[in-house]
XYZ file of C-alpha atoms in Angstrom:
735
model
C 33.616 74.540 -15.756
C 34.871 72.568 -12.790
C 37.576 69.981 -13.590
C 38.624 71.384 -17.012
C 42.373 71.968 -17.355
C 43.782 75.078 -18.940
C 46.038 75.087 -21.966
C 49.092 76.086 -19.950
C 48.604 73.122 -17.627
C 48.377 70.744 -20.535
C 51.588 72.152 -21.982
C 53.405 71.709 -18.620
C 52.320 68.078 -18.414
C 53.459 67.403 -21.963
C 56.787 69.060 -21.190
C 57.364 66.969 -18.065
C 56.514 63.780 -19.932
C 58.951 64.737 -22.676
C 61.729 65.439 -20.186
C 61.247 62.106 -18.471
C 61.258 60.305 -21.803
C 64.526 61.965 -22.832
C 66.100 61.089 -19.455
C 65.223 57.435 -19.846
C 66.814 57.327 -23.274
C 70.041 58.878 -21.945
C 70.230 56.415 -19.047
C 69.561 53.492 -21.352
C 72.406 54.547 -23.644
C 74.811 54.861 -20.694
C 73.579 51.514 -19.185
C 72.797 53.099 -15.812
C 69.876 51.725 -13.710
C 69.253 54.995 -11.895
C 65.974 55.108 -9.994
C 64.340 52.282 -11.908
C 62.486 49.746 -9.690
C 64.215 46.375 -9.921
C 62.634 44.295 -7.006
C 59.766 41.807 -7.270
C 57.454 43.697 -4.896
C 58.096 41.273 -1.959
C 58.786 42.113 1.757
C 62.373 42.301 2.898
C 61.737 39.847 5.808
C 59.253 37.171 6.822
C 59.209 38.254 10.489
C 55.798 39.635 11.483
C 55.669 43.373 11.850
C 54.265 44.404 15.268
C 52.689 47.790 15.429
C 53.388 50.125 18.310
C 51.112 49.874 21.368
C 48.842 52.789 21.976
C 50.297 54.009 25.275
C 47.153 55.889 26.174
C 44.743 52.951 26.060
C 46.020 49.388 26.121
C 44.556 46.261 27.836
C 45.420 42.594 28.274
C 43.438 39.541 29.350
C 46.456 37.451 30.288
C 45.672 35.321 33.420
C 42.476 37.267 33.997
C 40.048 34.500 33.046
C 39.532 31.184 34.785
C 40.017 29.205 31.582
C 43.610 30.498 31.370
C 44.562 28.855 34.706
C 45.067 25.096 34.504
C 43.528 24.051 37.862
C 40.422 26.137 37.284
C 40.133 25.056 33.673
C 40.305 21.386 34.635
C 37.605 21.939 37.224
C 35.338 23.552 34.635
C 35.936 20.663 32.233
C 35.035 18.135 34.914
C 31.828 20.000 35.676
C 30.970 20.150 31.991
C 31.607 16.421 31.575
C 29.485 15.684 34.608
C 26.596 17.721 33.250
C 26.876 15.952 29.883
C 26.882 12.537 31.542
C 23.852 13.373 33.646
C 21.987 14.664 30.596
C 22.700 11.448 28.700
C 21.589 9.370 31.677
C 18.365 11.298 31.867
C 17.659 10.871 28.148
C 18.378 7.157 28.411
C 16.073 6.852 31.404
C 13.307 8.678 29.549
C 13.722 6.392 26.545
C 13.548 3.257 28.686
C 10.439 4.385 30.537
C 8.607 5.538 27.406
C 5.204 3.912 27.268
C 5.338 2.858 30.925
C 3.349 4.349 33.742
C 6.367 4.588 36.029
C 8.089 7.973 36.244
C 11.752 8.137 35.210
C 14.317 8.041 37.988
C 15.593 11.369 39.214
C 19.105 11.765 37.852
C 19.388 15.517 38.145
C 22.765 16.701 39.273
C 22.922 17.758 42.880
C 24.919 20.783 43.922
C 27.331 18.558 45.866
C 27.692 16.099 42.976
C 29.658 18.294 40.625
C 32.884 16.374 40.724
C 33.222 12.850 42.049
C 36.078 10.463 42.428
C 35.111 8.527 39.292
C 37.735 10.359 37.274
C 40.521 9.073 39.523
C 40.194 5.576 38.189
C 38.120 2.894 39.806
C 36.221 4.831 42.477
C 32.488 5.159 42.588
C 30.304 7.967 43.807
C 28.888 5.856 46.644
C 32.369 4.998 47.876
C 33.361 8.644 47.699
C 30.309 9.697 49.705
C 31.088 7.165 52.428
C 34.812 7.973 52.481
C 35.985 4.459 51.656
C 38.501 5.831 49.161
C 39.848 8.705 51.263
C 42.706 8.344 53.795
C 42.884 10.991 56.537
C 46.296 11.667 58.130
C 46.875 13.885 61.168
C 50.512 13.831 62.375
C 51.538 15.238 65.726
C 54.630 15.592 67.868
C 53.798 12.453 69.850
C 51.069 10.534 68.010
C 49.951 9.947 64.442
C 46.224 9.541 63.845
C 45.277 7.820 60.630
C 42.282 6.083 59.142
C 39.782 5.985 56.314
C 37.230 8.782 56.183
C 34.528 6.135 56.599
C 35.950 4.957 59.947
C 34.188 6.210 63.088
C 37.464 6.691 64.994
C 41.111 6.959 63.936
C 43.943 4.552 64.596
C 46.541 6.094 66.917
C 50.210 5.244 66.334
C 53.241 6.781 68.106
C 55.016 9.227 65.779
C 58.378 7.567 66.447
C 60.868 5.353 64.675
C 63.606 3.225 66.280
C 66.812 2.931 64.235
C 69.878 0.812 64.824
C 72.369 3.014 66.615
C 75.533 2.833 68.633
C 73.661 3.554 71.880
C 70.120 4.159 73.093
C 68.805 7.594 73.975
C 69.091 6.856 77.716
C 72.825 6.122 77.321
C 73.696 9.317 75.463
C 75.546 12.201 77.120
C 76.905 9.932 79.813
C 73.476 8.602 80.795
C 72.258 11.970 82.082
C 68.690 11.450 83.325
C 65.560 13.458 82.588
C 64.457 15.505 84.483
C 67.996 16.813 84.807
C 69.408 16.687 88.354
C 72.125 18.822 89.880
C 75.347 17.048 90.847
C 77.620 18.087 93.688
C 81.365 18.562 93.269
C 82.082 15.047 94.520
C 79.617 13.551 92.014
C 76.944 12.727 94.558
C 73.305 13.807 94.374
C 71.983 16.518 96.712
C 68.839 16.250 98.799
C 65.590 15.831 96.796
C 64.455 19.379 97.613
C 67.709 20.788 96.171
C 68.344 18.546 93.159
C 66.607 20.890 90.676
C 68.151 24.170 91.730
C 67.148 27.144 93.807
C 65.020 28.758 91.086
C 62.719 25.768 90.722
C 62.467 25.352 94.486
C 61.394 28.969 94.967
C 58.824 28.795 92.142
C 57.378 25.561 93.463
C 57.179 26.880 97.022
C 55.454 30.044 95.806
C 52.849 28.030 93.913
C 52.190 25.912 97.011
C 51.685 29.014 99.145
C 49.319 30.592 96.606
C 47.275 27.395 96.490
C 46.879 27.377 100.268
C 45.688 30.989 100.232
C 43.220 30.233 97.465
C 41.873 27.149 99.238
C 41.406 29.051 102.508
C 39.583 31.818 100.616
C 37.215 29.176 99.232
C 36.598 27.765 102.741
C 38.476 24.529 102.068
C 40.282 22.678 104.812
C 44.084 22.892 104.674
C 46.188 20.717 106.964
C 49.280 22.568 108.203
C 51.585 19.539 108.059
C 50.423 17.991 104.778
C 53.835 18.207 103.115
C 55.562 16.598 106.073
C 53.152 13.672 105.988
C 53.853 13.097 102.293
C 57.636 13.391 102.606
C 57.896 11.131 105.642
C 55.737 8.399 104.120
C 57.522 8.413 100.767
C 60.919 8.293 102.458
C 60.333 5.168 104.522
C 58.165 3.065 102.186
C 60.145 0.409 100.283
C 59.077 -1.232 97.038
C 57.370 -4.617 96.940
C 58.734 -7.164 94.460
C 56.326 -9.290 92.417
C 57.629 -12.171 90.339
C 56.843 -12.027 86.643
C 54.593 -15.112 86.612
C 52.444 -13.568 89.344
C 51.884 -10.333 87.418
C 48.714 -10.600 85.294
C 49.416 -7.221 83.615
C 52.946 -7.990 82.468
C 54.092 -6.344 79.238
C 55.148 -8.163 76.096
C 58.388 -6.508 75.023
C 59.531 -6.422 71.418
C 61.627 -9.497 70.663
C 64.657 -9.158 68.423
C 66.433 -11.942 66.478
C 69.133 -13.842 68.308
C 71.674 -12.917 65.650
C 72.188 -9.118 65.744
C 72.889 -9.088 62.002
C 69.315 -10.235 61.323
C 67.775 -7.391 63.318
C 65.769 -4.915 61.189
C 67.202 -1.492 60.423
C 64.160 0.282 61.851
C 61.005 -0.420 63.854
C 57.974 1.867 64.053
C 54.807 2.188 66.126
C 54.184 0.749 69.563
C 56.810 -1.934 68.949
C 59.481 0.776 68.912
C 58.503 1.912 72.432
C 58.682 -1.682 73.683
C 62.286 -2.315 72.631
C 64.479 -2.874 75.727
C 67.016 -0.097 76.287
C 69.851 -2.622 76.577
C 68.891 -4.568 73.443
C 71.463 -6.129 71.149
C 71.881 -4.354 68.773
C 71.063 -0.999 70.285
C 68.168 1.060 68.976
C 67.617 4.775 69.355
C 64.213 6.439 69.199
C 63.787 9.351 66.779
C 60.811 11.708 66.898
C 60.898 13.564 63.536
C 58.340 16.194 64.615
C 58.850 18.096 67.850
C 56.831 21.088 69.136
C 55.139 21.406 65.741
C 58.499 21.831 63.958
C 60.952 19.543 62.282
C 63.235 17.899 64.845
C 66.446 19.200 63.316
C 68.594 18.736 66.426
C 68.746 14.925 66.392
C 69.288 14.564 62.643
C 72.470 15.096 60.689
C 70.803 15.731 57.318
C 67.320 16.576 56.160
C 67.121 13.595 53.788
C 67.048 11.192 56.740
C 64.511 13.425 58.495
C 62.125 13.349 55.525
C 62.703 9.628 55.102
C 61.703 8.894 58.698
C 58.431 10.819 58.328
C 57.699 8.908 55.141
C 58.485 5.527 56.709
C 56.320 6.151 59.796
C 53.285 7.141 57.711
C 53.802 4.369 55.152
C 54.117 1.656 57.795
C 51.048 2.982 59.596
C 48.987 2.797 56.396
C 50.136 -0.748 55.662
C 49.613 -2.038 59.198
C 46.529 -0.141 60.356
C 44.459 0.192 57.167
C 43.188 -2.385 54.670
C 45.452 -0.909 51.992
C 48.560 -3.028 52.241
C 49.549 -2.885 48.536
C 51.167 0.360 47.539
C 50.110 -0.016 43.913
C 46.473 0.430 44.969
C 47.105 3.822 46.590
C 46.587 5.587 43.262
C 42.855 4.895 43.666
C 42.745 6.720 47.020
C 42.617 10.358 47.966
C 44.379 11.789 51.009
C 43.308 14.549 53.397
C 46.347 15.829 55.303
C 45.992 18.017 58.403
C 48.552 20.807 58.849
C 49.046 23.342 61.699
C 47.318 26.717 61.627
C 50.680 28.509 61.651
C 52.467 26.192 59.256
C 55.784 26.482 57.473
C 55.663 26.547 53.679
C 58.634 24.194 53.358
C 56.782 21.629 55.471
C 53.623 21.733 53.324
C 55.572 21.591 50.055
C 57.630 18.628 51.241
C 54.549 16.756 52.469
C 52.791 17.339 49.142
C 55.764 15.958 47.245
C 55.896 12.923 49.538
C 52.188 12.141 49.126
C 52.282 12.561 45.341
C 55.688 11.148 44.400
C 56.468 8.510 47.024
C 52.991 7.339 48.007
C 51.343 7.921 44.641
C 47.925 9.037 45.883
C 45.395 9.938 43.228
C 44.588 13.289 44.799
C 45.562 15.245 47.902
C 44.097 18.159 49.835
C 45.132 20.048 52.973
C 43.085 21.388 55.866
C 44.149 23.409 58.905
C 43.766 22.006 62.411
C 41.364 24.610 63.802
C 39.096 24.458 60.779
C 39.028 20.662 60.995
C 38.144 20.919 64.694
C 35.058 23.006 63.892
C 34.004 20.416 61.311
C 34.391 17.640 63.871
C 32.594 19.393 66.734
C 29.884 21.090 64.691
C 30.808 24.687 65.565
C 30.288 27.516 63.078
C 32.257 30.264 64.831
C 34.435 29.705 67.863
C 37.894 30.105 69.371
C 39.662 26.740 69.098
C 42.236 25.887 71.785
C 44.149 22.714 70.920
C 46.465 21.529 73.716
C 48.713 18.860 72.283
C 51.671 16.953 73.622
C 54.313 19.599 72.936
C 52.498 22.618 71.510
C 49.298 24.553 72.089
C 47.607 26.247 69.152
C 44.853 28.865 69.386
C 42.838 30.236 66.476
C 39.488 31.947 65.948
C 37.312 30.398 63.240
C 34.440 32.300 61.687
C 32.054 30.915 59.066
C 34.369 28.120 57.985
C 37.546 30.217 57.706
C 40.468 30.624 60.076
C 41.082 34.270 60.945
C 44.745 34.636 60.011
C 45.675 37.334 62.520
C 44.286 35.320 65.452
C 46.603 32.321 65.085
C 48.908 31.594 68.047
C 51.316 28.708 68.520
C 52.745 28.182 72.029
C 55.587 25.763 72.642
C 54.301 23.818 75.641
C 51.822 21.002 76.116
C 51.031 17.789 77.932
C 54.605 16.482 77.793
C 55.788 19.527 79.766
C 53.171 18.751 82.426
C 54.484 15.175 82.617
C 58.046 16.408 83.086
C 57.001 18.951 85.713
C 54.837 16.421 87.570
C 57.815 14.081 87.913
C 60.015 16.938 89.157
C 57.455 17.868 91.803
C 57.093 14.254 92.903
C 60.872 13.845 93.164
C 61.036 17.116 95.089
C 58.668 15.531 97.645
C 60.780 12.362 97.976
C 59.127 10.146 95.373
C 59.969 6.530 96.282
C 61.113 5.658 92.752
C 63.943 8.212 92.837
C 65.773 6.677 89.856
C 63.077 7.513 87.322
C 64.467 8.665 83.968
C 62.089 9.824 81.240
C 64.684 8.976 78.611
C 64.150 5.307 79.406
C 61.224 3.914 77.448
C 59.453 2.126 80.277
C 59.881 5.116 82.598
C 58.436 7.413 79.941
C 55.352 5.199 79.610
C 55.054 5.018 83.402
C 55.188 8.813 83.790
C 52.448 9.272 81.181
C 50.310 6.743 83.016
C 50.795 8.456 86.393
C 49.904 11.867 84.957
C 46.751 10.517 83.310
C 45.567 8.756 86.465
C 46.315 11.234 89.227
C 46.520 14.813 87.892
C 43.456 17.003 88.438
C 42.397 20.643 88.669
C 39.560 20.097 91.141
C 40.524 21.687 94.446
C 37.985 19.522 96.241
C 40.174 16.486 95.493
C 43.296 17.994 97.062
C 44.252 16.194 100.245
C 46.885 13.731 101.413
C 46.053 10.641 99.368
C 47.618 7.214 99.058
C 48.309 5.733 95.606
C 50.349 2.907 94.132
C 51.804 1.916 90.774
C 53.649 -1.026 89.241
C 57.034 -0.626 87.585
C 57.523 -3.123 84.786
C 60.979 -3.214 83.178
C 62.313 -5.742 80.637
C 63.969 -8.810 82.142
C 63.197 -7.616 85.689
C 60.625 -8.528 88.298
C 57.697 -6.177 88.708
C 58.020 -3.696 91.562
C 55.027 -2.219 93.335
C 55.494 1.248 94.853
C 53.154 2.928 97.312
C 53.325 6.701 97.678
C 51.371 9.702 98.931
C 50.584 12.945 97.138
C 49.184 16.283 98.170
C 49.163 19.330 95.884
C 51.541 18.028 93.205
C 48.659 16.537 91.231
C 47.036 19.981 90.919
C 50.050 22.274 90.582
C 51.506 20.379 87.616
C 48.561 20.988 85.204
C 48.059 24.468 86.658
C 51.438 25.363 85.153
C 49.613 25.941 81.856
C 48.770 29.301 83.411
C 52.268 29.817 84.885
C 54.499 28.352 82.146
C 57.704 29.923 83.452
C 58.162 26.874 85.701
C 58.465 24.593 82.663
C 61.923 23.650 81.409
C 62.461 25.552 78.136
C 66.236 25.171 77.920
C 66.265 22.668 75.048
C 63.292 23.754 72.959
C 65.220 25.924 70.490
C 68.141 23.537 70.025
C 68.968 22.886 66.378
C 66.400 25.379 65.076
C 67.118 26.152 61.386
C 70.121 23.838 61.412
C 68.990 21.822 58.381
C 66.006 23.590 56.845
C 66.073 27.330 56.248
C 63.217 29.755 56.033
C 61.016 29.829 52.973
C 61.849 32.889 50.886
C 60.040 34.727 48.141
C 61.266 33.886 44.661
C 61.539 37.505 43.526
C 62.724 39.667 46.419
C 64.171 36.982 48.735
C 62.080 38.041 51.736
C 60.700 35.366 54.117
C 57.173 34.361 53.089
C 56.117 31.975 55.847
C 52.659 32.870 57.186
C 52.640 35.400 60.002
C 50.010 36.376 62.518
C 49.485 39.625 64.365
C 48.543 37.685 67.496
C 51.722 35.589 67.341
C 53.797 38.737 66.833
C 52.070 40.269 69.858
C 53.095 37.234 71.916
C 56.710 37.569 70.779
C 56.727 41.280 71.530
C 55.209 40.638 74.952
C 58.068 38.246 75.757
C 60.757 40.466 74.231
C 59.584 44.105 74.112
C 62.787 45.157 72.357
C 62.148 42.810 69.420
C 60.290 45.431 67.400
C 63.047 48.006 67.729
C 65.851 45.508 67.103
C 64.484 44.141 63.837
C 65.324 46.376 60.847
C 63.018 46.463 57.892
C 63.886 45.791 54.280
C 64.252 49.549 53.728
C 66.765 49.870 56.542
C 64.402 51.623 58.948
C 64.805 50.684 62.587
C 61.077 50.913 63.214
C 60.187 48.304 60.639
C 59.143 50.742 57.944
C 56.300 52.343 59.901
C 55.312 55.953 59.419
C 56.341 58.135 62.315
C 52.728 59.124 62.954
C 51.708 55.531 63.607
C 51.463 55.022 67.376
C 53.322 52.036 68.802
C 51.750 50.701 71.964
C 52.372 47.767 74.230
C 50.409 44.611 73.516
C 48.784 44.525 76.926
C 47.056 47.856 76.285
C 44.890 46.232 73.641
C 43.091 44.299 76.379
C 41.831 47.429 78.119
C 38.619 47.531 76.171
C 37.564 44.229 77.780
C 37.303 46.142 81.040
C 35.307 48.920 79.350
C 32.392 46.665 78.483
C 29.935 49.300 79.720
C 30.903 51.668 76.904
C 28.903 51.633 73.683
C 30.503 50.284 70.551
C 30.978 53.760 69.082
C 33.094 54.860 72.036
C 35.601 52.104 71.410
C 36.715 53.511 68.080
C 36.787 51.886 64.678
C 39.616 49.761 63.298
C 42.181 51.486 61.159
C 41.989 50.885 57.421
C 44.434 48.358 56.125
C 47.633 49.532 54.504
C 51.140 50.545 55.435
C 51.670 53.835 57.163
C 48.026 54.441 58.136
C 47.805 55.979 61.607
C 45.538 54.158 64.046
C 42.600 56.099 65.489
C 42.841 57.508 68.946
C 42.308 54.977 71.693
C 43.240 51.929 69.613
C 46.544 50.285 68.958
C 47.400 49.186 65.447
C 46.893 45.480 66.019
C 48.103 44.313 62.615
C 50.484 46.771 61.011
C 52.753 47.338 64.008
C 53.118 43.781 65.216
C 53.488 42.135 61.813
C 56.750 43.987 61.289
C 58.584 41.501 63.495
C 61.139 39.794 61.308
C 61.436 36.049 60.918
C 64.841 36.006 62.640
C 63.290 37.522 65.766
C 60.428 35.025 65.711
C 62.888 32.133 65.424
C 65.027 33.338 68.332
C 62.177 33.973 70.786
C 60.301 31.001 72.244
C 56.557 31.838 72.324
C 55.516 30.940 75.880
C 52.884 32.938 77.799
C 50.034 31.900 80.143
C 47.231 30.069 78.365
C 44.426 32.408 79.435
C 46.382 35.448 78.264
C 47.081 33.787 74.926
C 43.368 33.066 74.414
C 42.457 36.686 75.052
C 45.231 37.843 72.704
C 43.861 35.643 69.937
C 40.310 36.914 70.460
C 41.457 40.558 70.445
C 43.150 40.181 67.073
C 40.435 37.915 65.684
C 37.585 40.305 66.465
C 39.372 43.467 65.249
C 37.590 45.816 67.675
C 34.143 44.372 66.933
C 32.468 44.026 70.348
C 29.867 41.583 69.053
C 32.566 39.264 67.660
C 34.466 39.457 70.937
C 31.407 38.310 72.857
C 30.736 35.557 70.321
C 34.277 34.196 70.573
C 34.348 34.444 74.381
C 31.073 32.530 74.467
C 32.411 29.724 72.274
C 35.899 28.761 73.444
C 36.325 25.119 72.424
C 39.138 23.250 74.195
C 40.379 20.024 72.601
C 43.529 17.915 72.596
C 45.028 15.382 74.968
C 46.369 18.038 77.320
C 42.828 19.205 78.101
C 41.699 15.846 79.492
C 42.739 16.759 83.033
C 39.626 16.634 85.268
C 38.379 20.131 86.073
C 40.430 21.815 83.347
C 37.480 23.497 81.600
C 36.055 24.852 84.855
C 39.392 26.249 85.966
C 40.050 27.865 82.571
C 36.640 29.534 82.660
C 37.371 30.821 86.149
C 40.703 32.278 85.044
C 39.170 34.045 82.039
C 36.420 35.543 84.186
C 39.001 36.824 86.663
C 40.891 38.567 83.883
C 37.769 40.031 82.262
C 35.134 40.653 84.953
C 33.017 42.691 82.534
C 32.396 39.608 80.400
C 31.457 37.155 83.160
C 28.061 36.347 81.655
C 29.483 35.820 78.158
C 32.462 33.528 78.806
C 31.643 29.866 78.161
C 34.140 27.034 77.728
C 32.896 24.382 75.335
C 34.189 20.918 74.679
C 33.962 18.227 72.059
C 30.753 16.203 71.683
C 30.307 13.593 74.387
C 30.869 10.602 72.121
C 34.125 12.014 70.683
C 37.572 11.797 72.223
C 39.055 15.336 72.452
C 42.224 13.968 70.886
C 40.376 12.799 67.772
C 38.156 15.807 67.067
C 40.542 17.241 64.468
C 40.867 13.918 62.663
C 37.089 13.464 62.700
C 36.579 16.914 61.199
C 39.119 16.175 58.462
C 37.266 12.939 57.648
C 34.004 14.879 57.337
C 35.757 17.374 55.073
C 37.074 14.557 52.878
C 33.573 13.173 52.322
C 32.044 16.467 51.164
C 31.876 16.412 47.377
C 31.242 20.126 47.155
C 34.781 20.813 48.441
C 36.518 19.356 45.402
C 38.060 22.730 44.631
C 40.699 21.851 47.246
C 41.790 18.562 45.686
C 45.144 18.437 43.906
C 45.239 15.863 41.105
C 48.194 13.955 39.758
C 48.230 15.493 36.277
C 48.073 19.091 37.433
C 50.755 18.470 40.079
C 53.071 17.018 37.425
C 52.651 20.200 35.381
C 52.637 22.927 38.028
C 54.125 21.345 41.167
C 53.795 23.226 44.452
C 52.497 26.329 42.635
C 49.099 24.647 42.739
C 48.809 25.393 46.453
C 48.131 29.056 45.679
C 44.940 28.017 43.833
C 43.879 24.932 45.782
C 44.200 25.900 49.452
C 41.188 27.380 51.210
C 43.416 30.101 52.652
C 46.075 32.432 51.241
C 49.086 30.132 50.870
């Protein structure tokens, strides 16, 4: 039978029980505990016991859901609260209209009404839609444009601050004038055609000769003695003096207190430009932003630099907008425009200033090129923004800036002003003492450039002009002068930028503010662009070989099989427009060490290896038409259809593009470089009712009024918790 024990087994069990009983008695007599259990059946520790992880199959959800990230979780909560509020409003409306014949009002939530400004405290949805509670700020190297998003046009304020100083800017360095003249050994000045050196004279003469050849080829009349007529007239024409009470256009200069001790420490805006150079006490003008960078050369510490930017913007808000009380700024949002190729330190510092010092309720950032497409109504285009001291180019497609197409060139309208004055002085300008470091001379030079410069060859002839020189505490002087080709050659230097003066543009670079570095590996993490690297390599072909990579390789860590080609070779396919798209090759897959296909250069991997030190030491300056084509090449990534789309939608904006005939001449230059795309190249401009200088600000104001873009807003509470780390989640691009 199964389970029945045998007799022997029963005897063994009885024997073992007897042995154990006898052993217990012996131990009890000897008072020995032995193996007896004496604990209370409790664990030895209260620490939780963690079992070993199954190494073959383990998984985590940490930071893989939106509700685990604070910015995204707050956004979901706001949407949920909005839906609940709308549902309650609808139920209330149904209850009130019960028994009536009138239908209930439509309170369904619209797709753009997910998150309003109501949660910021005091704002209403209607005010948010009209932009009455949103301040738009667009700083530049020369001007600051600011206004409410509901305003049709921005307020323009000079981006300058005048501080009490020991001397004015025109008295520094022994009163050396600008443009800089050559002095002889005895201290005297040479002849006007030799005062800027032999190099400038040869470049200027070459440009004059090329213009004559071009005009003759276009069947335009060229007088052989035009230069002599201009020089002789300007040499013998004296100035006419007009007393101040007879000048109806006299300027009201900024008045200072009689007692120097009562003078303010700083003055901003247009009043700063109207301070006499010999005022008591002296004031010096500081421009905190120059060429799209921090102006580190003129500042001794970065605290004063940041303070000046803050003061200029704060005074502009108080004086130009109906928001004079700083305590009310918490009810306002701010849209801040930043460059396409920005520096991370700049964005982080601006965010801290807007949140901590100004106390705005919410802040968001938008890039210049993207804002320009919003303002002009373009969907996809190549944006060319010619500012006062920098020119930025970027291809925008479907509301996103193409990162590898961004280019930042360090010249602009101010360089044209400087060059125009040098050319006029070279041809015996009657006001030979002009000095652009003096405030009234600087304003005069800007006025002359705006009035007389052109790119229409039909307007080139010996012409007679006049201007009035108004200086503080002096009678007005009227000068009469003649011009010939100077008015055309100065703006044409955008396409021959080597004639510009670049000697002082890298002064003080990285003196106060270092590069932004990654927190973990210490490598520079400022945004880079393949197009910008191509520009740097075009200027300095040895830059790629000189810059070692993090691994110590001299070729920047590239695989030996990856072909390295010159940047100019990437333009060859523009000339092969007759070939089908398949013959042009396909772009290489992304990733390090992937060889490019035959017939194509690696537009991204090779050129992005340029280190930050090389980019800081090389000044990016190439002809404008070549820079546009470089941006389009890297923005299209070998897609022929995209290339044609970008070439057919080149939008030129900015104050430097307001020269008459600029768009026509640029289109002509692009067609000369790419004859296979003659029918596709079109140069667009801003809408007729918009000033090209305000297109970016207008686009940022439109962006600030769109409720569906609330994903970009940075609130006060989340900034207090996460700080600048929020930018990785809130920016529309990879920060």
